Short mmCIF file of C-alpha atoms in Angstrom, two decimals:
data_model
loop_
_atom_site.label_atom_id
_atom_site.label_comp_id
_atom_site.label_asym_id
_atom_site.label_seq_id
_atom_site.Cartn_x
_atom_site.Cartn_y
_atom_site.Cartn_z
CA MET G 1 112.35 82.43 127.05
CA LEU G 2 110.78 85.24 125.03
CA ARG G 3 107.17 85.98 125.91
CA TRP G 4 104.70 88.26 124.19
CA LEU G 5 100.99 88.93 124.00
CA PRO G 6 99.10 87.90 120.88
CA LEU G 7 98.27 90.78 118.58
CA SER G 8 94.56 90.50 119.23
CA SER G 9 94.94 90.88 122.99
CA LEU G 10 97.68 93.51 123.18
CA LEU G 11 96.61 96.16 125.69
CA VAL G 12 97.08 99.88 125.22
CA LEU G 13 99.01 101.52 128.05
CA ALA G 14 96.74 103.56 130.30
CA ALA G 15 98.98 106.59 129.93
CA ALA G 16 102.09 107.36 127.94
CA GLY G 17 103.95 108.16 131.13
CA SER G 18 103.17 104.80 132.71
CA PHE G 19 106.12 103.12 131.04
CA SER G 20 109.79 103.77 131.68
CA ALA G 21 111.42 103.94 128.25
CA THR G 22 114.79 102.90 129.59
CA ALA G 23 113.61 99.77 131.44
CA HIS G 24 115.06 96.47 130.22
CA ALA G 25 116.84 98.25 127.37
CA ALA G 26 119.27 95.38 126.88
CA GLN G 27 116.60 92.70 126.65
CA TYR G 28 116.50 92.70 122.86
CA LEU G 29 119.44 93.05 120.49
CA PRO G 30 119.82 94.22 116.89
CA PRO G 31 121.77 92.26 114.27
CA ALA G 32 125.53 92.75 114.53
CA GLY G 33 125.72 95.29 111.72
CA PHE G 34 123.63 97.74 113.76
CA THR G 35 126.22 97.61 116.58
CA LEU G 36 129.22 98.68 114.49
CA PRO G 37 131.20 101.72 115.62
CA THR G 38 129.87 104.87 114.02
CA GLN G 39 132.12 107.20 112.10
CA SER G 40 133.86 109.94 114.06
CA ALA G 41 132.29 113.32 113.41
CA THR G 42 134.08 116.59 113.96
CA ALA G 43 133.35 117.43 117.59
CA LYS G 44 132.94 121.16 117.05
CA ALA G 45 130.90 120.98 113.85
CA ALA G 46 127.77 123.12 114.03
CA CYS G 47 124.53 121.19 114.06
CA PRO G 48 122.24 121.85 111.08
CA PRO G 49 118.94 123.63 111.73
CA VAL G 50 116.32 121.17 112.95
CA PRO G 51 113.15 120.94 110.84
CA PRO G 52 110.22 122.40 112.80
CA PRO G 53 108.50 119.66 114.86
CA TYR G 54 105.27 118.42 113.33
CA THR G 55 102.72 118.95 116.10
CA GLY G 56 99.52 119.36 114.10
CA ALA G 57 96.72 116.92 113.41
CA LEU G 58 97.64 113.85 111.42
CA ARG G 59 94.52 114.06 109.30
CA LEU G 60 96.40 114.06 106.00
CA ARG G 61 95.27 113.57 102.42
CA SER G 62 96.22 110.49 100.44
CA LYS G 63 98.05 110.83 97.14
CA TYR G 64 95.56 108.24 95.80
CA GLU G 65 92.57 110.33 96.85
CA GLY G 66 89.61 109.66 94.57
CA SER G 67 91.11 106.46 93.16
CA ASP G 68 89.08 103.29 92.86
CA ALA G 69 89.52 100.24 95.10
CA ALA G 70 92.93 99.49 93.55
CA ARG G 71 94.33 102.70 95.07
CA ALA G 72 96.77 102.85 92.16
CA THR G 73 95.94 106.11 90.35
CA LEU G 74 97.78 109.17 91.60
CA ASN G 75 95.85 112.36 92.34
CA LYS G 76 98.38 115.08 91.56
CA GLU G 77 96.62 117.77 93.60
CA ALA G 78 96.29 115.52 96.63
CA GLU G 79 99.87 114.32 96.25
CA GLU G 80 101.12 117.91 96.27
CA ALA G 81 99.05 118.65 99.38
CA TYR G 82 100.42 115.53 101.04
CA ARG G 83 104.02 116.48 100.28
CA ASP G 84 103.45 120.00 101.57
CA SER G 85 101.98 118.65 104.80
CA THR G 86 104.76 116.15 105.42
CA ARG G 87 107.73 118.21 104.25
CA THR G 88 109.17 118.72 107.74
CA VAL G 89 108.66 115.06 108.67
CA ASP G 90 110.49 113.87 105.57
CA ALA G 91 113.26 116.39 106.20
CA MET G 92 113.63 115.22 109.80
CA GLU G 93 113.82 111.55 108.78
CA ARG G 94 116.58 112.31 106.28
CA GLN G 95 118.47 114.59 108.65
CA VAL G 96 118.52 112.13 111.55
CA SER G 97 119.63 109.29 109.29
CA LYS G 98 122.37 111.42 107.77
CA LEU G 99 123.63 112.58 111.17
CA VAL G 100 123.77 109.04 112.51
CA GLN G 101 125.51 107.71 109.42
CA ARG G 102 128.22 110.33 109.68
CA GLY G 103 128.64 109.64 113.39
CA ASP G 104 127.27 112.92 114.70
CA SER G 105 125.42 111.58 117.72
CA ARG G 106 125.35 114.95 119.47
CA CYS G 107 123.41 116.66 116.70
CA ALA G 108 121.14 113.66 116.15
CA ILE G 109 120.24 113.54 119.86
CA ASN G 110 119.62 117.29 119.95
CA ALA G 111 117.37 117.13 116.90
CA LEU G 112 115.28 114.25 118.23
CA GLU G 113 115.08 115.85 121.67
CA SER G 114 113.55 118.98 120.14
CA TRP G 115 110.82 116.89 118.54
CA ALA G 116 110.36 114.88 121.74
CA ARG G 117 109.93 118.06 123.83
CA ALA G 118 107.32 119.32 121.37
CA GLY G 119 105.39 116.05 121.43
CA ALA G 120 105.72 115.77 117.66
CA LEU G 121 103.57 113.24 115.79
CA THR G 122 101.49 112.36 118.85
CA SER G 123 98.15 113.73 117.65
CA THR G 124 95.20 111.39 117.95
CA ASP G 125 93.30 113.32 115.28
CA THR G 126 94.34 111.10 112.39
CA SER G 127 93.53 109.70 108.97
CA HIS G 128 94.87 106.50 107.45
CA THR G 129 97.56 108.56 105.70
CA GLY G 130 98.45 110.39 108.91
CA ARG G 131 98.79 107.13 110.81
CA SER G 132 101.03 105.88 108.01
CA VAL G 133 103.27 108.93 108.28
CA ARG G 134 103.63 108.37 112.02
CA LYS G 135 104.75 104.75 111.65
CA TRP G 136 107.18 105.54 108.82
CA ALA G 137 108.76 108.32 110.86
CA LEU G 138 108.99 106.05 113.91
CA ALA G 139 110.72 103.39 111.83
CA SER G 140 113.27 105.97 110.66
CA PHE G 141 113.92 107.43 114.11
CA SER G 142 114.08 104.16 116.03
CA SER G 143 116.25 102.34 113.48
CA ALA G 144 118.66 105.28 113.56
CA TRP G 145 118.58 105.42 117.38
CA ILE G 146 119.47 101.72 117.57
CA GLN G 147 122.78 102.43 115.89
CA MET G 148 123.67 105.09 118.45
CA LYS G 149 122.41 103.07 121.41
CA PHE G 150 124.29 99.88 120.60
CA ALA G 151 127.49 101.41 119.24
CA PRO G 152 130.62 100.87 121.36
CA HIS G 153 131.04 103.68 123.91
CA SER G 154 127.59 104.99 123.04
CA ALA G 155 127.08 108.72 123.54
CA LEU G 156 123.59 107.93 124.83
CA ASN G 157 125.04 106.55 128.04
CA THR G 158 126.11 110.02 129.18
CA ASP G 159 123.54 112.28 127.50
CA PRO G 160 120.59 113.26 129.74
CA ALA G 161 118.46 113.96 126.66
CA ALA G 162 118.49 110.27 125.71
CA ALA G 163 115.84 109.30 128.27
CA GLN G 164 113.45 111.96 126.98
CA VAL G 165 113.91 110.83 123.38
CA GLU G 166 113.37 107.18 124.31
CA HIS G 167 110.25 108.07 126.27
CA TRP G 168 108.89 109.86 123.19
CA LEU G 169 109.78 106.94 120.89
CA SER G 170 108.00 104.66 123.34
CA GLN G 171 104.94 106.92 123.25
CA LEU G 172 104.95 106.81 119.43
CA GLY G 173 105.25 103.04 119.69
CA THR G 174 102.13 102.88 121.87
CA LEU G 175 100.21 105.03 119.39
CA THR G 176 101.46 103.04 116.39
CA ALA G 177 100.45 99.74 118.00
CA ARG G 178 97.00 101.18 118.61
CA ASP G 179 96.77 102.62 115.09
CA TRP G 180 97.29 99.29 113.36
CA ARG G 181 95.73 96.84 115.79
CA GLY G 182 92.68 94.67 115.10
CA LEU G 183 92.42 94.99 111.32
CA PRO G 184 90.62 92.20 109.45
CA LEU G 185 92.90 90.04 107.30
CA ASN G 186 91.59 91.55 104.07
CA LYS G 187 92.83 94.95 105.27
CA ILE G 188 96.29 93.86 106.45
CA ASN G 189 98.84 94.82 103.83
CA ASN G 190 102.17 96.61 103.48
CA HIS G 191 101.07 99.29 105.96
CA SER G 192 100.74 96.75 108.75
CA TYR G 193 104.14 95.26 107.93
CA TRP G 194 105.71 98.72 108.09
CA ALA G 195 103.97 99.24 111.43
CA GLY G 196 105.50 95.95 112.54
CA TRP G 197 108.97 97.11 111.57
CA ALA G 198 108.46 100.42 113.40
CA LEU G 199 107.39 98.48 116.51
CA MET G 200 110.28 96.04 116.22
CA SER G 201 112.91 98.78 116.02
CA THR G 202 111.22 100.64 118.89
CA ALA G 203 111.15 97.46 120.98
CA ILE G 204 114.91 97.09 120.47
CA VAL G 205 115.36 100.67 121.71
CA THR G 206 113.00 100.47 124.68
CA GLY G 207 113.02 96.78 125.64
CA ARG G 208 109.22 96.67 125.62
CA ASP G 209 107.88 93.13 125.46
CA ASP G 210 104.49 94.23 124.16
CA LEU G 211 105.92 96.07 121.14
CA PHE G 212 108.25 93.17 120.36
CA GLY G 213 105.37 90.71 120.53
CA ASP G 214 103.19 92.91 118.35
CA ALA G 215 105.99 93.13 115.76
CA VAL G 216 106.52 89.37 115.66
CA ALA G 217 102.78 88.80 115.37
CA LEU G 218 102.58 91.12 112.36
CA LEU G 219 105.54 89.33 110.76
CA ARG G 220 103.81 85.98 111.18
CA ILE G 221 100.53 87.34 109.81
CA GLY G 222 102.35 88.74 106.78
CA LEU G 223 104.09 85.44 106.05
CA ALA G 224 100.83 83.56 106.45
CA GLN G 225 99.34 85.72 103.70
CA VAL G 226 101.86 84.60 101.07
CA ASP G 227 100.07 82.21 98.73
CA ALA G 228 101.46 79.13 96.98
CA ARG G 229 102.57 81.21 93.99
CA GLY G 230 104.49 83.71 96.11
CA PHE G 231 101.92 86.49 95.90
CA LEU G 232 100.40 88.66 98.62
CA PRO G 233 96.69 88.76 97.72
CA ASN G 234 96.12 92.19 99.23
CA GLU G 235 98.98 93.64 97.18
CA LEU G 236 97.65 92.09 93.97
CA LYS G 237 94.68 94.40 94.42
CA ARG G 238 96.96 97.30 93.43
CA ARG G 239 96.70 96.18 89.79
CA GLN G 240 99.37 97.99 87.74
CA ARG G 241 101.33 98.70 90.92
CA ALA G 242 101.11 95.14 92.28
CA LEU G 243 104.78 94.34 91.66
CA ALA G 244 105.85 97.68 93.15
CA TYR G 245 103.77 97.10 96.27
CA HIS G 246 104.99 93.53 96.66
CA ASN G 247 108.49 94.98 96.61
CA TYR G 248 107.42 97.62 99.11
CA ALA G 249 105.84 95.06 101.44
CA LEU G 250 109.00 92.96 101.40
CA GLN G 251 111.12 95.76 102.83
CA PRO G 252 109.73 95.66 106.39
CA LEU G 253 109.08 91.91 106.30
CA VAL G 254 112.74 91.14 105.58
CA MET G 255 113.90 93.49 108.34
CA LEU G 256 111.42 91.94 110.77
CA ALA G 257 112.73 88.48 109.93
CA LEU G 258 116.33 89.59 110.36
CA PHE G 259 115.69 91.20 113.75
CA ALA G 260 113.54 88.29 114.91
CA ARG G 261 116.42 85.94 114.10
CA ALA G 262 118.84 88.13 116.05
CA ASN G 263 116.60 87.64 119.08
CA HIS G 264 116.28 83.87 118.64
CA VAL G 265 112.69 83.89 117.42
CA VAL G 266 112.37 80.71 115.40
CA LEU G 267 110.18 80.91 112.31
CA SER G 268 108.57 77.70 111.16
CA ASP G 269 109.68 75.96 107.98
CA ALA G 270 106.46 77.14 106.35
CA GLU G 271 107.11 80.76 107.37
CA ASN G 272 110.69 80.69 106.09
CA ALA G 273 109.53 79.11 102.85
CA ALA G 274 106.83 81.78 102.47
CA LEU G 275 109.30 84.64 102.81
CA LYS G 276 111.68 82.96 100.37
CA ARG G 277 108.86 82.31 97.91
CA LEU G 278 107.71 85.93 98.11
CA GLY G 279 111.21 87.31 97.64
CA GLU G 280 111.95 85.05 94.70
CA ARG G 281 108.66 85.98 93.03
CA VAL G 282 109.45 89.70 93.34
CA ILE G 283 113.09 89.35 92.27
CA ALA G 284 112.05 87.42 89.18
CA GLY G 285 109.49 90.14 88.47
CA PHE G 286 112.19 92.78 88.14
CA ASP G 287 113.12 91.36 84.74
CA ASP G 288 109.94 89.50 83.84
CA PRO G 289 106.73 90.85 85.37
CA THR G 290 104.54 88.51 83.32
CA PRO G 291 103.23 86.55 86.35
CA PHE G 292 102.10 89.82 87.96
CA ARG G 293 100.44 90.92 84.74
CA GLU G 294 98.65 87.60 84.45
CA ALA G 295 97.55 87.67 88.09
CA THR G 296 96.19 91.23 87.90
CA GLY G 297 95.24 91.68 84.26
CA SER G 298 97.36 94.86 84.19
CA GLU G 299 100.73 95.79 82.75
CA GLN G 300 103.08 96.49 85.62
CA ASP G 301 104.55 99.90 86.44
CA ARG G 302 108.24 99.26 87.12
CA HIS G 303 109.42 102.81 87.64
CA PHE G 304 110.25 101.91 91.25
CA LEU G 305 113.31 100.05 89.95
CA GLU G 306 114.82 103.38 88.97
CA GLN G 307 115.27 104.28 92.66
CA PRO G 308 117.99 102.16 94.34
CA THR G 309 116.46 102.86 97.75
CA ASN G 310 113.63 100.52 96.73
CA LEU G 311 116.13 97.67 96.35
CA ALA G 312 118.08 98.21 99.58
CA TRP G 313 116.12 95.39 101.25
CA LEU G 314 118.02 92.94 99.06
CA GLU G 315 121.11 93.47 101.22
CA ALA G 316 119.22 92.04 104.19
CA TRP G 317 117.54 89.41 102.04
CA CYS G 318 120.91 88.03 100.98
CA THR G 319 121.87 87.47 104.62
CA LEU G 320 118.78 85.31 105.11
CA TYR G 321 118.92 83.35 101.86
CA THR G 322 121.53 82.52 99.24
CA CYS G 323 121.20 85.05 96.45
CA PRO G 324 121.88 84.10 92.83
CA ALA G 325 124.75 85.69 90.94
CA ALA G 326 122.38 87.97 89.04
CA VAL G 327 121.13 89.53 92.28
CA ASN G 328 124.64 89.91 93.68
CA ASN G 329 125.76 91.59 90.46
CA ARG G 330 122.79 93.95 90.59
CA LEU G 331 123.64 94.92 94.17
CA ALA G 332 127.34 95.38 93.45
CA ALA G 333 126.51 97.95 90.80
CA LEU G 334 124.26 99.93 93.15
CA ARG G 335 126.17 99.94 96.45
CA PRO G 336 126.01 101.55 98.87
CA LEU G 337 122.28 100.96 99.10
CA ASN G 338 120.51 103.33 101.46
CA ASN G 339 116.96 103.33 102.83
CA VAL G 340 116.29 105.83 105.61
CA ARG G 341 113.29 103.95 106.99
CA LEU G 342 115.19 100.68 107.22
CA GLY G 343 118.12 102.18 109.11
CA GLY G 344 120.18 103.92 106.45
CA ASN G 345 123.12 102.30 104.68
CA LEU G 346 122.01 98.68 104.49
CA SER G 347 125.15 97.74 102.58
CA ARG G 348 127.00 98.48 105.83
CA LEU G 349 124.35 97.41 108.33
CA THR G 350 123.30 94.09 106.78
CA GLY G 351 126.17 92.62 104.80
CA GLN G 352 126.13 89.06 103.52
CA ASN G 353 128.60 88.05 106.22
CA LEU G 354 126.30 89.31 108.98
CA VAL G 355 126.79 87.66 112.38
CA VAL G 356 123.71 87.51 114.60
CA ALA G 357 124.21 89.59 117.74
CA GLY G 358 124.14 87.49 120.86
CA ASP G 359 125.25 84.26 119.14
#
């Protein structure tokens, strides 16, 4: 039987070194698509230069700096400063995902080991934006690492650097759990769901019960927030970006539900209905955002639809629920759908014929 601590009582580890990252590594399993054999990379191919590890303070500026409570108006100067500050983190997320997708485990391990040795992203001098960057990066790294760890004949089994990387991912998991713990319900939004996904993928890598329990708790909290109309009240606050942020919140929630199912966590009928209601509300909004406009009093910004990465979650969604022909046709025209922070090529990892690992 799976056991976990409730979110409110989850304890922070006394020291990062007090947990063995490799303990109970087989306790939790990813969905079957994450265990597929990786492509065969050229053994002698030179590894690309690794982006410099980010070891500075995580007190970063928000691209919405100076905005009102809706946090929906971009500050171009702050956005440029943010992108400058996070350039190496973004580059590292993309590089690791690309290396894993092309089957180059050796270079991916080496890259992550260099960041692990440097203690990258472990600063406790943080802002809300800095804590967000940490959890997004952790989601990218852990979801990529899963694919190497659970692939047949995994290279991690014989690479001594693997333990150091997993210890570092575990340390980031401890920090991420602490970063997003104890928020009041009116402050729990897409950021907490992304933290949950980062913790879920890290729990699969490390076998940590506390991170797994924290992730499931955040999933349940998110589903409990879906109202009768299929809206997330805290995302409606984003006014003209409400539809975009509902779509953004769905990405980690769908992955959390998929991974929870793979580990035999049973959602209630109400929770399943809430996720379905939320997804259907957002999908309908792609073509007709009128309900979002009426709920917020603002015309909706739908520029996010121009980036296929923002729709990659639909691949996983269609393994959980039956998708209408219009959605399937939309996906067919966009494949392969890739989202680095959800694991990469979701068209490959979460197909509609997905078999749950362990069944």
